[in-house]
Amino acid sequence: MDPAPRPNALKSMGHRLSLTKLRRALSGRKKKLQEIQEPDEPYQTTPTTTKPEEGQEEEEGGEEGEDDDDDMNEGNTVIGLLGGGQLGRMLCEAANPLGIDIAILDEHNAPAKQAHNTNRHVVGSFKDPGRIKELAARSDYLSVEIEHVDTEVLEDIEKNGVPVEINGEIVTHRPPIHPSWRTLRLIQDKYLQKEHFKSSGKTIPIAEQIAIESGDAALDSLKKAGKQFGFPFMLKARKGSYDGRGNFKVDSEDDFAEAIKALGTLPLYAEKWAPFVKELAVMVIRTEDSDGKLKNCVAYPAVETIHEDSICTKVFMPPRDVSEDICEKARKLATEVISTLWGRGVFAVEMFLLEDASLMINEVAPRPHNSGHYTIEAVPYMSQYKAQLHAVLDLPVPDKLIPRVQSSIMLNILGGAKPDSHHHLSGLARSTYDDDMDVYLHLYNKESKPSRKIGHITLTGFCSVQELEAKAKPFIDLVDQIRLDRLEATSETLRPTQETNGSAKPAEKAPVEPATDNHVEAQELSAEAASSDKPLVLVTMGSDSDLPVLKAGLDILKEFNVPYALDITSAHRTPKYMMKVADEAAGKGIKVIIAAAGGAAHLPGMISSETPLPVIGVPVKATHLDGIDSLLSIVQMPRGVPTATVGINNSTNAALLAIRILGAFVPEYQQAMKKYQVDMEEAVIVKGTKLREGGDAAYLAGMKK
Ligand code: ADP
Ligand code: MG
């Protein structure tokens, strides 16, 4: 397969050889690891996995042209992606056959990481400036799957670049960022976004809006909005909202107090109510040249989106009972809107169709969008994901986007009242084969939580959208039933338990679908252990002064999405309570106990004497004796009362050991642990390569930064 062309930015800087060499070292190593650890799992080799034979290392300082040729054969273009949820996952699925690598910045085992096997991923938050720069250093281009990112860092990267070490020299690397951070920054603030459309010089209809003052002045602002717009009107958070979470419908002055209570701490604006008859959306591909000059805006077909409980639940292509003329107007308007922005990529334009058949822009999303999922099957030669890749990399995109089917319906699979509420629906999608309707199931491998987007189903047909809707009735009925059950479920079911601290989310796991024969046991155990939000690890300490020492371990548990509970159980001051906690832990579903104590550290051993669960002791360095007292108190347990003991203050290892124990019966934790180990190894290899290539002086200089 021909790799996608490499960016000119790197070419001109002569980085290609060195980045490729680094990648090659990593890929070769990864392949070796895979062979040892996962002999049964297919490993997608890419051209970069070839390790140079011994004695055939590339010569330094060769002709640039030679390097280029070699590189063209071996190096995939890397797009660094901030965020690794389902949009990133589907982007990766589109990238896999195209010879494009996606480096994901997100937590371990994020849905996108599961779908794309590369050693380029970065573990961490896509809001962490340090991690974003790390991603930039590994990537030829940068893009996002979510607009709520730190645009200051992206601006900094575009203007100042990031240091990359090439042959012992630190050079500046500037991966092009698409869409532009300017667009992201504008779109983050819904109020400014629409002010921009208003003042763009184009005819872009938007709802009247006014900014709402903060603090005590908010009430007067709301009164002003009520007077200007009448009721109802929409109060919206300017930033950070999604799935309707930042919106409050204000029906009368009586709602003001509640609205301020709900959203008052955020910067707000008020929007005149849009009496729409339908909501429409249009995806647009925006291309521009490397100087930022707009090349083209190409619109996909208009679709009808249905929102229930403020979440998009269904998408119809074409919109039902909407004339072709209006659909064309919607596409034209969407291209106008997107032409006012900056950067390349796909964009979603959400709009309202009003009673008088006019259109009004609601908002723009600068990325692939729920309303464009249908394109995977309906416009297979250029789905919104493939379009995102082509646009970002400035590869050719068509100048018209005609679907290959007559109609399509996308149904979101939202988490129901119970973790398995959607199984019937996914089962129906799996088992339906119909001459007149094709059914495509997409599961994102996310834990099911009420209202969470965990998958979608696309239905396509060669009939009218109404006929397709009639055929799809069993699916639509099930989607509606899941929603009704969810709404009926008690609020208790919908909230995580109070005793669960940190992330209430077990490790991303395969959806608990009908198990295949050889996986029945593991699936059942896994489901039992991971399907609830109940804590699996109890982290307890002799005193709250031990908490800072435990912080590193708690961070690891969070990183692996292990639900845990916290407690203080002093062996000397609250011995009865400590024994009660130890006695009841197993019955509460706890699988491992981490106990930290300092000085005469009896806690781990005493807990161990009262529970059948594995107990890991963390010796805490107390004021005197450097923690040796704690260590010996914990490690010197009498025969019959085993208490695993980690190094002094080493709560990291306690957490990792707890996860390994969980991994013995929950495959997802074991997978995540394997990945953790591979990442750790790769980090050392990167350092070694850097040191070997650059020498000690450059390395030390880099360390000082
Ligand atoms: P989100 O960022 O959560 O998608 P939106 O601003 O798009 O927030 O609003 C979510 C939904 O709320 C819209 O899809 C629409 O159904 C409804 N809505 C938003 N603004 C208005 C408005 N001005 N008038 C009527 N309904 C609105
Ligand atoms: Mg919206």
XYZ file of C-alpha atoms and ligand atoms in Angstrom, residues 190 243 307 350 362-363 369, ligand 2:
8
model
C -21.120 29.604 21.330
C -25.680 16.932 24.524
C -33.019 15.140 19.683
C -26.621 22.233 12.970
C -27.865 26.690 15.598
C -24.183 25.834 15.970
C -20.204 14.566 14.041
Mg -25.907 20.975 19.264
